[in-house]
Amino acid sequence: MIYADNAATTKMSEAAIKRMIEVANENYGNPSSLYVFGQRAKEILEEAREDVAGIINANPKEILFTSGGSEADNQAIISAAELGKKKGKNHIISSKFEHHAVLHTLQKLEKNGFEVTLLDVHEDGLIRPEEVEAAIKDETCLVTIMYANNEIGTIQPIKEIGAICRKHGVVFHTDAVQAIAHLKIDVEDQNIDMLSASAHKFHGPKGVGFLYARKGILLTNLIEGGAQERGKRAGTENVPGIAAMATALKEAYANLDENAENTRKKRDRLIEGLSEIEHSALNGDATKRLPGNVNFCFEGIEGESLLLLLDDKGIAASSGSACTSGSLDPSHVLLAIGRVHDVAHGSLRLSIDEKLTDEDVEYVITAVKEVVEYLRGFSPIWRDLTTGKKQFIL
Ligand SMILES: Cc1ncc(COP(=O)(O)O)c(C=O)c1O
């Protein structure tokens, strides 16, 4: 079995599993309890907070543990919106290809009187900082732009966007769920005010993540109750999960350069191999993308059928289409970069890590070529394209 869907989720690392079990076994006290048992759990929590903060050059007090990326995104955006409202500012800037955790939160705010500007994404999958600046107005209270896109892996000019926000006194949040553990992040150097992360994307456990919020940004509670997380996120902390997340993150950063280099080579070979398929195109810039992301459109096929046939060949991959929701709508990300519906339907995302062997890479290239050819063999769209009834786009 070849697992090429690491952007969906990752396998937990041995070290993270070990840490999770160890903490669950030995330190099951409630961190809010005053006796030693509880205090040891509290220490573990604070050690994890220091580790996480150190990695992104933040202060531990600026880290809030959450149930994952979605919660962190929701809390960041709602907090900045509430802060804006108090100052009479009700305009938010984001982009058309954000994750739904961001887009749906923004839609909710729009219903509550906020004005949202969703910036266009260029064909290369990148947002232009000057367009962010042009969209800022006196009422702007938040800019939220993802660090790296979850489908096409393109890496945004975060530092430049952050500098623009700082210049205009606007809070800058970035959803770094796909970027963290793959790229070096420094919230100070990159002018980031808020950042979301999720452990299951970097070989940590599911259902745990964190929000970085710069000192001075007052957070709005999404969950009311006890005084955990400095009173900003109620509920007994997931101590084993949080400890395992810190372990996974430290592990990722200890091997970052080596893993990224290794993965990048395999990514580039996959891109080279799949580009040989006629009427295909890579989605997003070829180099300003995550080390493990490959995303292609193949004209004349349906992404869902491609995935099922690849599954038969032992390859777990993903397509951009929202098939899980039962809808046949193509990916909003591919539409945002200008792919037309027919083309966007035939997409394939491979999100690999350093564990993929060179043999696996060659096997995947061969398998995708075979499956695309097979599917085109009985595709009515392909027939129309090859008989000249329809024009090729790619
Ligand atoms: C860019 C991005 N943001 C947010 C999320 C949501 O994270 P979680 O699954 O931890 O809620 C994901 C997960 O797919 C993601 O890729």
Coordinates of N, CA and C in Angstrom, one line a residue, residues 39-249:
Q39 N -0.4 18.2 39.2 CA 0.7 19.2 38.9 C 1.7 18.6 37.9
R40 N 1.9 17.3 37.9 CA 2.8 16.7 36.9 C 2.2 16.8 35.5
A41 N 0.9 16.6 35.5 CA 0.2 16.7 34.2 C 0.3 18.2 33.7
K42 N 0.1 19.1 34.6 CA 0.2 20.5 34.3 C 1.6 20.8 33.7
E43 N 2.6 20.2 34.3 CA 4.0 20.5 33.9 C 4.2 20.0 32.4
I44 N 3.6 18.8 32.2 CA 3.7 18.2 30.8 C 3.1 19.2 29.8
L45 N 1.9 19.7 30.2 CA 1.2 20.6 29.3 C 2.1 21.9 29.1
E46 N 2.7 22.4 30.1 CA 3.5 23.6 29.9 C 4.8 23.4 29.2
E47 N 5.3 22.2 29.4 CA 6.5 21.8 28.6 C 6.2 21.8 27.1
A48 N 5.0 21.2 26.8 CA 4.6 21.1 25.4 C 4.4 22.5 24.8
R49 N 3.8 23.4 25.7 CA 3.5 24.7 25.2 C 4.9 25.5 24.9
E50 N 5.9 25.2 25.8 CA 7.2 25.8 25.5 C 7.8 25.3 24.2
D51 N 7.7 24.0 24.0 CA 8.3 23.4 22.8 C 7.6 23.9 21.6
V52 N 6.3 24.0 21.6 CA 5.6 24.5 20.4 C 5.9 25.9 20.1
A53 N 5.9 26.7 21.2 CA 6.2 28.2 21.1 C 7.6 28.4 20.5
G54 N 8.6 27.6 21.1 CA 10.0 27.7 20.6 C 10.1 27.5 19.1
I55 N 9.4 26.6 18.6 CA 9.5 26.2 17.2 C 9.1 27.3 16.3
I56 N 8.1 28.1 16.7 CA 7.6 29.2 15.8 C 8.1 30.6 16.3
N57 N 9.0 30.6 17.3 CA 9.5 31.8 17.9 C 8.5 32.7 18.5
A58 N 7.6 32.0 19.3 CA 6.6 32.7 20.0 C 6.8 32.6 21.5
N59 N 6.1 33.3 22.3 CA 6.1 33.1 23.8 C 5.1 32.0 24.2
P60 N 5.5 31.2 25.1 CA 4.5 30.1 25.5 C 3.1 30.6 25.8
K61 N 3.1 31.9 26.4 CA 1.8 32.4 26.8 C 1.0 32.8 25.6
E62 N 1.6 32.7 24.4 CA 0.8 33.1 23.2 C 0.3 31.8 22.5
I63 N 0.4 30.7 23.1 CA -0.1 29.4 22.5 C -1.3 28.9 23.3
L64 N -2.3 28.6 22.5 CA -3.6 28.1 23.1 C -3.8 26.7 22.5
F65 N -4.0 25.7 23.3 CA -4.2 24.4 22.7 C -5.7 24.3 22.3
T66 N -5.9 23.7 21.1 CA -7.3 23.5 20.6 C -7.5 22.1 20.2
S67 N -8.7 21.8 19.6 CA -9.0 20.5 19.1 C -8.5 20.3 17.7
G68 N -7.8 21.3 17.2 CA -7.3 21.1 15.8 C -7.3 22.4 15.0
G69 N -7.1 22.3 13.7 CA -7.0 23.4 12.9 C -8.3 24.2 12.7
S70 N -9.4 23.4 12.6 CA -10.7 24.1 12.4 C -11.0 25.0 13.6
E71 N -10.8 24.5 14.7 CA -11.2 25.3 15.9 C -10.2 26.5 16.0
A72 N -9.0 26.3 15.7 CA -8.0 27.4 15.8 C -8.4 28.5 14.8
D73 N -8.8 28.1 13.5 CA -9.2 29.1 12.5 C -10.4 29.8 13.0
N74 N -11.4 29.1 13.5 CA -12.7 29.7 13.9 C -12.4 30.7 15.0
Q75 N -11.6 30.3 16.0 CA -11.3 31.2 17.1 C -10.5 32.5 16.7
A76 N -9.5 32.3 15.8 CA -8.7 33.4 15.4 C -9.6 34.4 14.7
I77 N -10.4 33.9 13.7 CA -11.2 34.9 12.9 C -12.3 35.5 13.7
I78 N -13.0 34.8 14.6 CA -14.0 35.4 15.4 C -13.5 36.4 16.4
S79 N -12.3 36.1 16.9 CA -11.7 37.0 17.9 C -11.3 38.3 17.2
A80 N -10.7 38.2 16.0 CA -10.3 39.4 15.3 C -11.5 40.2 14.9
A81 N -12.6 39.5 14.5 CA -13.8 40.2 14.1 C -14.4 40.9 15.3
E82 N -14.5 40.3 16.5 CA -15.0 40.9 17.7 C -14.2 42.1 18.1
L83 N -12.9 42.0 18.0 CA -12.0 43.1 18.3 C -12.3 44.3 17.4
G84 N -12.4 43.9 16.1 CA -12.7 45.0 15.1 C -14.0 45.7 15.3
K85 N -15.0 44.9 15.7 CA -16.4 45.4 15.9 C -16.3 46.5 17.0
K86 N -15.5 46.2 18.1 CA -15.4 47.1 19.2 C -14.9 48.5 18.7
K87 N -14.0 48.4 17.7 CA -13.4 49.6 17.1 C -14.2 50.2 15.9
G88 N -15.3 49.6 15.7 CA -16.2 50.1 14.5 C -15.6 49.6 13.2
K89 N -14.8 48.6 13.2 CA -14.3 48.1 11.9 C -14.9 46.7 11.6
N90 N -15.4 46.6 10.4 CA -16.2 45.4 10.0 C -15.8 44.8 8.7
H91 N -14.5 45.0 8.3 CA -14.1 44.5 6.9 C -13.0 43.5 7.1
I92 N -13.2 42.4 6.4 CA -12.2 41.3 6.5 C -11.7 40.9 5.1
I93 N -10.4 40.7 5.0 CA -9.8 40.3 3.7 C -9.3 38.8 3.8
S94 N -9.7 38.0 2.8 CA -9.2 36.7 2.8 C -9.0 36.3 1.3
S95 N -9.0 35.0 1.0 CA -8.8 34.6 -0.4 C -9.8 33.6 -0.8
K96 N -10.0 33.4 -2.1 CA -11.0 32.4 -2.6 C -10.6 31.0 -2.4
F97 N -9.4 30.7 -2.1 CA -9.0 29.3 -2.0 C -8.6 28.8 -0.6
E98 N -9.2 29.5 0.4 CA -8.9 29.1 1.8 C -9.6 27.8 2.1
H99 N -9.3 27.2 3.2 CA -10.0 26.0 3.7 C -11.4 26.4 4.2
H100 N -12.3 25.5 4.1 CA -13.7 25.8 4.6 C -13.7 26.2 6.0
A101 N -12.8 25.8 6.8 CA -12.8 26.3 8.2 C -12.7 27.8 8.3
V102 N -12.1 28.4 7.3 CA -12.0 29.8 7.2 C -13.2 30.4 6.4
L103 N -13.4 29.8 5.2 CA -14.5 30.4 4.4 C -15.9 30.3 5.1
H104 N -16.2 29.2 5.7 CA -17.5 29.1 6.3 C -17.6 30.0 7.5
T105 N -16.5 30.2 8.3 CA -16.5 31.2 9.4 C -16.8 32.6 8.9
L106 N -16.2 32.9 7.7 CA -16.3 34.2 7.1 C -17.8 34.4 6.6
Q107 N -18.3 33.3 6.1 CA -19.7 33.4 5.6 C -20.7 33.8 6.8
K108 N -20.4 33.1 7.9 CA -21.2 33.4 9.1 C -21.1 34.8 9.5
L109 N -19.9 35.3 9.5 CA -19.7 36.7 9.9 C -20.4 37.7 8.9
E110 N -20.4 37.3 7.6 CA -21.0 38.2 6.6 C -22.5 38.3 7.0
K111 N -23.1 37.2 7.4 CA -24.5 37.2 7.8 C -24.7 38.1 9.0
N112 N -23.6 38.3 9.8 CA -23.8 39.2 11.0 C -23.2 40.6 10.7
G113 N -23.2 41.0 9.5 CA -22.9 42.4 9.2 C -21.5 42.7 8.8
F114 N -20.6 41.7 8.7 CA -19.3 42.0 8.3 C -19.2 42.0 6.8
E115 N -18.3 42.8 6.2 CA -18.0 42.8 4.8 C -16.8 42.0 4.5
V116 N -16.8 41.0 3.7 CA -15.7 40.1 3.4 C -15.2 40.3 2.0
T117 N -13.9 40.6 1.8 CA -13.4 40.6 0.4 C -12.6 39.3 0.2
L118 N -12.9 38.5 -0.8 CA -12.1 37.3 -1.0 C -11.3 37.6 -2.3
L119 N -10.0 37.7 -2.0 CA -9.1 38.0 -3.1 C -9.0 36.8 -4.2
D120 N -8.8 37.2 -5.4 CA -8.5 36.2 -6.4 C -7.2 35.6 -6.2
V121 N -7.1 34.4 -6.7 CA -5.8 33.7 -6.6 C -5.3 33.6 -8.1
H122 N -4.1 33.9 -8.3 CA -3.6 33.8 -9.7 C -3.4 32.4 -10.2
E123 N -3.2 32.3 -11.5 CA -3.1 30.9 -12.1 C -2.0 30.1 -11.4
D124 N -1.0 30.8 -10.9 CA 0.1 30.0 -10.3 C -0.2 29.6 -8.9
G125 N -1.4 29.9 -8.4 CA -1.8 29.5 -7.1 C -1.3 30.4 -6.0
L126 N -0.9 31.6 -6.4 CA -0.3 32.6 -5.4 C -1.1 33.8 -5.3
I127 N -1.0 34.4 -4.1 CA -1.7 35.7 -3.9 C -0.7 36.8 -4.0
R128 N -1.0 37.9 -4.5 CA -0.1 39.0 -4.7 C -0.2 40.0 -3.5
P129 N 0.9 40.2 -2.8 CA 0.8 41.1 -1.6 C 0.2 42.5 -2.0
E130 N 0.6 43.0 -3.2 CA 0.1 44.3 -3.5 C -1.5 44.3 -3.7
E131 N -2.0 43.2 -4.0 CA -3.5 43.1 -4.1 C -4.1 43.1 -2.7
V132 N -3.4 42.5 -1.7 CA -3.8 42.5 -0.3 C -3.8 44.0 0.1
E133 N -2.8 44.7 -0.2 CA -2.7 46.1 0.2 C -3.8 47.0 -0.4
A134 N -4.0 46.7 -1.7 CA -5.0 47.5 -2.4 C -6.4 47.3 -1.8
A135 N -6.6 46.1 -1.2 CA -8.0 45.8 -0.7 C -8.2 46.4 0.8
I136 N -7.1 46.7 1.4 CA -7.2 47.2 2.8 C -7.9 48.6 2.8
K137 N -8.8 48.8 3.7 CA -9.5 50.1 3.9 C -9.5 50.4 5.3
D138 N -10.0 51.6 5.7 CA -10.0 52.1 7.1 C -10.8 51.1 8.0
E139 N -11.8 50.4 7.4 CA -12.6 49.5 8.2 C -12.0 48.1 8.3
T140 N -10.9 47.8 7.7 CA -10.4 46.5 7.7 C -9.8 46.1 9.1
C141 N -10.3 45.0 9.6 CA -9.8 44.6 11.0 C -9.0 43.3 10.9
L142 N -9.1 42.6 9.8 CA -8.4 41.3 9.7 C -8.0 40.9 8.3
V143 N -6.8 40.4 8.1 CA -6.5 39.7 6.9 C -6.2 38.3 7.2
T144 N -6.8 37.3 6.6 CA -6.5 35.9 6.9 C -6.2 35.2 5.6
I145 N -5.0 34.8 5.4 CA -4.5 34.2 4.2 C -3.7 32.9 4.6
M146 N -4.0 31.8 3.9 CA -3.4 30.6 4.3 C -1.9 30.5 4.0
Y147 N -1.1 29.8 4.8 CA 0.3 29.8 4.5 C 0.6 29.0 3.3
A148 N 0.0 27.8 3.3 CA 0.2 26.9 2.1 C -1.1 26.2 1.8
N149 N -1.5 26.2 0.6 CA -2.8 25.6 0.2 C -2.9 24.1 0.4
N150 N -4.0 23.6 0.9 CA -4.1 22.2 1.2 C -4.3 21.3 -0.1
E151 N -4.7 21.9 -1.2 CA -4.9 21.1 -2.4 C -3.7 21.2 -3.3
I152 N -3.3 22.4 -3.6 CA -2.3 22.6 -4.6 C -0.9 22.9 -4.0
G153 N -0.9 23.1 -2.7 CA 0.4 23.2 -2.0 C 1.2 24.5 -2.2
T154 N 0.6 25.5 -2.8 CA 1.4 26.7 -3.1 C 1.6 27.5 -1.8
I155 N 2.8 28.0 -1.7 CA 3.2 28.7 -0.5 C 3.1 30.2 -0.7
Q156 N 2.4 30.9 0.1 CA 2.1 32.3 -0.1 C 3.2 33.2 0.5
P157 N 3.3 34.4 0.0 CA 4.3 35.3 0.5 C 3.9 35.9 1.8
I158 N 4.0 35.1 2.9 CA 3.5 35.4 4.2 C 4.2 36.6 4.8
K159 N 5.5 36.6 4.7 CA 6.2 37.7 5.4 C 5.8 39.1 4.8
E160 N 5.7 39.1 3.5 CA 5.3 40.4 2.8 C 3.9 40.8 3.1
I161 N 3.0 39.8 3.2 CA 1.6 40.1 3.5 C 1.5 40.6 5.0
G162 N 2.3 40.0 5.8 CA 2.4 40.4 7.2 C 2.9 41.8 7.4
A163 N 3.9 42.1 6.6 CA 4.5 43.5 6.7 C 3.4 44.5 6.3
I164 N 2.7 44.2 5.3 CA 1.6 45.2 4.8 C 0.6 45.3 5.9
C165 N 0.2 44.2 6.5 CA -0.8 44.3 7.6 C -0.3 45.2 8.7
R166 N 0.9 44.9 9.1 CA 1.5 45.7 10.2 C 1.5 47.2 9.8
K167 N 1.9 47.5 8.6 CA 2.0 48.9 8.2 C 0.6 49.6 8.3
H168 N -0.4 48.8 8.1 CA -1.8 49.4 8.1 C -2.5 49.1 9.4
G169 N -1.8 48.5 10.4 CA -2.4 48.3 11.7 C -3.6 47.3 11.6
V170 N -3.4 46.3 10.7 CA -4.5 45.3 10.6 C -4.0 43.9 11.1
V171 N -4.8 43.2 11.9 CA -4.4 41.9 12.4 C -4.2 40.9 11.2
F172 N -3.1 40.1 11.3 CA -2.9 39.2 10.2 C -2.9 37.7 10.8
H173 N -3.8 36.9 10.3 CA -3.9 35.5 10.7 C -3.5 34.7 9.5
T174 N -2.8 33.6 9.8 CA -2.5 32.6 8.7 C -2.9 31.2 9.2
D175 N -3.6 30.5 8.3 CA -3.9 29.1 8.5 C -2.6 28.3 8.0
A176 N -1.8 27.9 9.0 CA -0.6 27.2 8.7 C -0.7 25.7 8.8
V177 N -1.9 25.2 8.8 CA -2.1 23.8 9.0 C -1.3 22.9 8.1
Q178 N -1.2 23.3 6.8 CA -0.4 22.5 5.8 C 1.1 22.8 5.8
A179 N 1.4 24.0 6.4 CA 2.8 24.4 6.2 C 3.7 24.0 7.4
I180 N 3.1 24.1 8.6 CA 4.0 23.8 9.7 C 4.5 22.4 9.7
A181 N 5.8 22.3 10.1 CA 6.5 21.0 10.1 C 7.1 20.7 8.7
H182 N 6.8 21.5 7.7 CA 7.4 21.3 6.4 C 8.2 22.6 6.0
L183 N 7.9 23.7 6.6 CA 8.6 24.9 6.3 C 9.0 25.6 7.7
K184 N 10.0 26.4 7.6 CA 10.5 27.1 8.8 C 9.5 28.3 9.0
I185 N 9.0 28.4 10.2 CA 8.1 29.5 10.5 C 8.6 30.3 11.7
D186 N 8.6 31.6 11.5 CA 9.1 32.5 12.6 C 8.0 33.6 12.7
V187 N 7.2 33.6 13.7 CA 6.1 34.6 13.7 C 6.6 36.0 13.9
E188 N 7.7 36.2 14.5 CA 8.3 37.5 14.7 C 8.8 38.0 13.3
D189 N 9.7 37.3 12.8 CA 10.3 37.7 11.5 C 9.2 37.8 10.4
Q190 N 8.2 37.0 10.4 CA 7.2 37.0 9.3 C 6.0 37.8 9.6
N191 N 6.0 38.6 10.7 CA 4.9 39.6 11.0 C 3.6 38.9 11.1
I192 N 3.6 37.7 11.7 CA 2.3 36.9 11.9 C 1.7 37.2 13.3
D193 N 0.4 37.6 13.3 CA -0.3 37.9 14.6 C -1.0 36.7 15.1
M194 N -1.5 35.9 14.2 CA -2.2 34.7 14.6 C -1.9 33.5 13.6
L195 N -1.9 32.3 14.2 CA -1.5 31.2 13.3 C -2.2 29.9 13.8
S196 N -2.7 29.2 12.9 CA -3.4 27.9 13.3 C -2.6 26.7 12.8
A197 N -2.6 25.7 13.7 CA -1.9 24.4 13.3 C -2.7 23.2 13.8
S198 N -2.4 22.1 13.2 CA -3.1 20.8 13.6 C -2.1 19.7 13.6
A199 N -2.2 18.9 14.7 CA -1.1 17.9 14.9 C -1.2 16.7 13.9
H200 N -2.5 16.4 13.4 CA -2.6 15.2 12.6 C -2.0 15.4 11.2
K201 N -1.6 16.6 10.9 CA -1.0 16.8 9.6 C 0.6 16.7 9.7
F202 N 1.1 16.5 10.9 CA 2.5 16.3 11.0 C 2.9 15.1 11.9
H203 N 2.2 14.1 11.7 CA 2.5 12.8 12.4 C 2.2 12.8 13.9
G204 N 1.4 13.7 14.2 CA 0.8 13.8 15.6 C -0.6 13.2 15.6
P205 N -1.2 13.2 16.8 CA -2.6 12.7 16.9 C -3.7 13.5 16.3
K206 N -4.8 13.0 16.0 CA -6.0 13.7 15.5 C -6.7 14.4 16.6
G207 N -7.4 15.5 16.4 CA -8.2 16.1 17.4 C -7.4 17.0 18.3
V208 N -6.2 17.4 17.9 CA -5.4 18.3 18.7 C -4.6 19.3 17.8
G209 N -4.6 20.5 18.3 CA -3.9 21.5 17.5 C -3.6 22.7 18.4
F210 N -3.2 23.8 17.8 CA -3.0 25.0 18.6 C -3.2 26.3 17.8
L211 N -3.5 27.3 18.5 CA -3.6 28.7 18.0 C -2.5 29.5 18.6
Y212 N -1.8 30.2 17.8 CA -0.8 31.2 18.3 C -1.5 32.5 18.1
A213 N -1.6 33.3 19.2 CA -2.2 34.6 19.1 C -1.2 35.6 19.9
R214 N -0.7 36.5 19.1 CA 0.2 37.5 19.6 C -0.3 38.2 20.9
K215 N 0.6 38.4 21.9 CA 0.3 39.1 23.1 C -0.5 40.4 22.8
G216 N -1.5 40.6 23.5 CA -2.3 41.8 23.3 C -3.6 41.6 22.4
I217 N -3.6 40.4 21.8 CA -4.8 40.1 21.0 C -5.8 39.4 21.9
L218 N -6.9 40.0 22.2 CA -7.9 39.4 23.2 C -8.7 38.4 22.4
L219 N -8.6 37.1 22.9 CA -9.3 36.1 22.2 C -10.8 36.0 22.7
T220 N -11.7 35.6 21.8 CA -13.1 35.4 22.2 C -13.2 33.9 22.4
N221 N -13.9 33.5 23.5 CA -14.1 32.1 23.8 C -15.1 31.5 22.8
L222 N -14.7 30.3 22.3 CA -15.7 29.5 21.5 C -16.4 28.5 22.4
I223 N -15.7 28.1 23.4 CA -16.2 27.1 24.4 C -16.1 27.7 25.7
E224 N -17.3 27.8 26.4 CA -17.4 28.4 27.7 C -17.3 27.3 28.8
G225 N -16.8 27.6 29.9 CA -16.8 26.6 31.0 C -15.7 26.9 32.0
G226 N -14.8 26.0 32.2 CA -13.7 26.2 33.2 C -12.7 27.2 32.7
A227 N -11.7 27.4 33.6 CA -10.7 28.4 33.3 C -9.5 27.9 32.6
Q228 N -9.6 26.8 31.9 CA -8.4 26.2 31.3 C -7.9 27.2 30.2
E229 N -6.6 27.0 29.8 CA -6.0 27.8 28.7 C -6.2 29.3 29.0
R230 N -5.8 29.7 30.1 CA -5.9 31.1 30.5 C -7.3 31.7 30.4
G231 N -8.3 30.8 30.6 CA -9.7 31.2 30.5 C -10.2 31.4 29.1
K232 N -9.5 31.0 28.1 CA -9.9 31.3 26.7 C -10.3 30.1 26.0
R233 N -10.3 28.9 26.6 CA -10.7 27.7 26.0 C -11.0 26.7 27.1
A234 N -12.3 26.6 27.4 CA -12.7 25.7 28.5 C -12.6 24.2 28.1
G235 N -12.5 23.4 29.1 CA -12.5 21.9 28.9 C -11.1 21.3 29.4
T236 N -11.2 20.2 30.0 CA -10.0 19.5 30.5 C -9.1 19.3 29.3
E237 N -7.9 19.6 29.4 CA -6.9 19.6 28.3 C -6.6 18.1 27.9
N238 N -6.4 17.9 26.6 CA -6.1 16.6 26.1 C -4.5 16.4 26.3
V239 N -4.2 16.1 27.5 CA -2.7 16.1 27.9 C -1.9 15.1 27.0
P240 N -2.4 13.8 26.9 CA -1.6 12.9 26.1 C -1.5 13.4 24.6
G241 N -2.5 13.9 24.1 CA -2.5 14.4 22.7 C -1.6 15.6 22.5
I242 N -1.7 16.5 23.5 CA -0.9 17.7 23.4 C 0.6 17.3 23.5
A243 N 0.9 16.4 24.4 CA 2.3 16.0 24.6 C 2.8 15.3 23.3
A244 N 2.0 14.5 22.8 CA 2.4 13.8 21.5 C 2.5 14.8 20.4
M245 N 1.7 15.8 20.3 CA 1.8 16.8 19.3 C 3.2 17.5 19.4
A246 N 3.6 17.9 20.6 CA 4.9 18.6 20.8 C 6.0 17.6 20.3
T247 N 5.9 16.3 20.7 CA 6.9 15.4 20.3 C 7.0 15.3 18.8
A248 N 5.9 15.2 18.1 CA 5.9 15.1 16.6 C 6.4 16.4 16.0
L249 N 6.1 17.5 16.6 CA 6.6 18.8 16.0 C 8.1 18.9 16.1

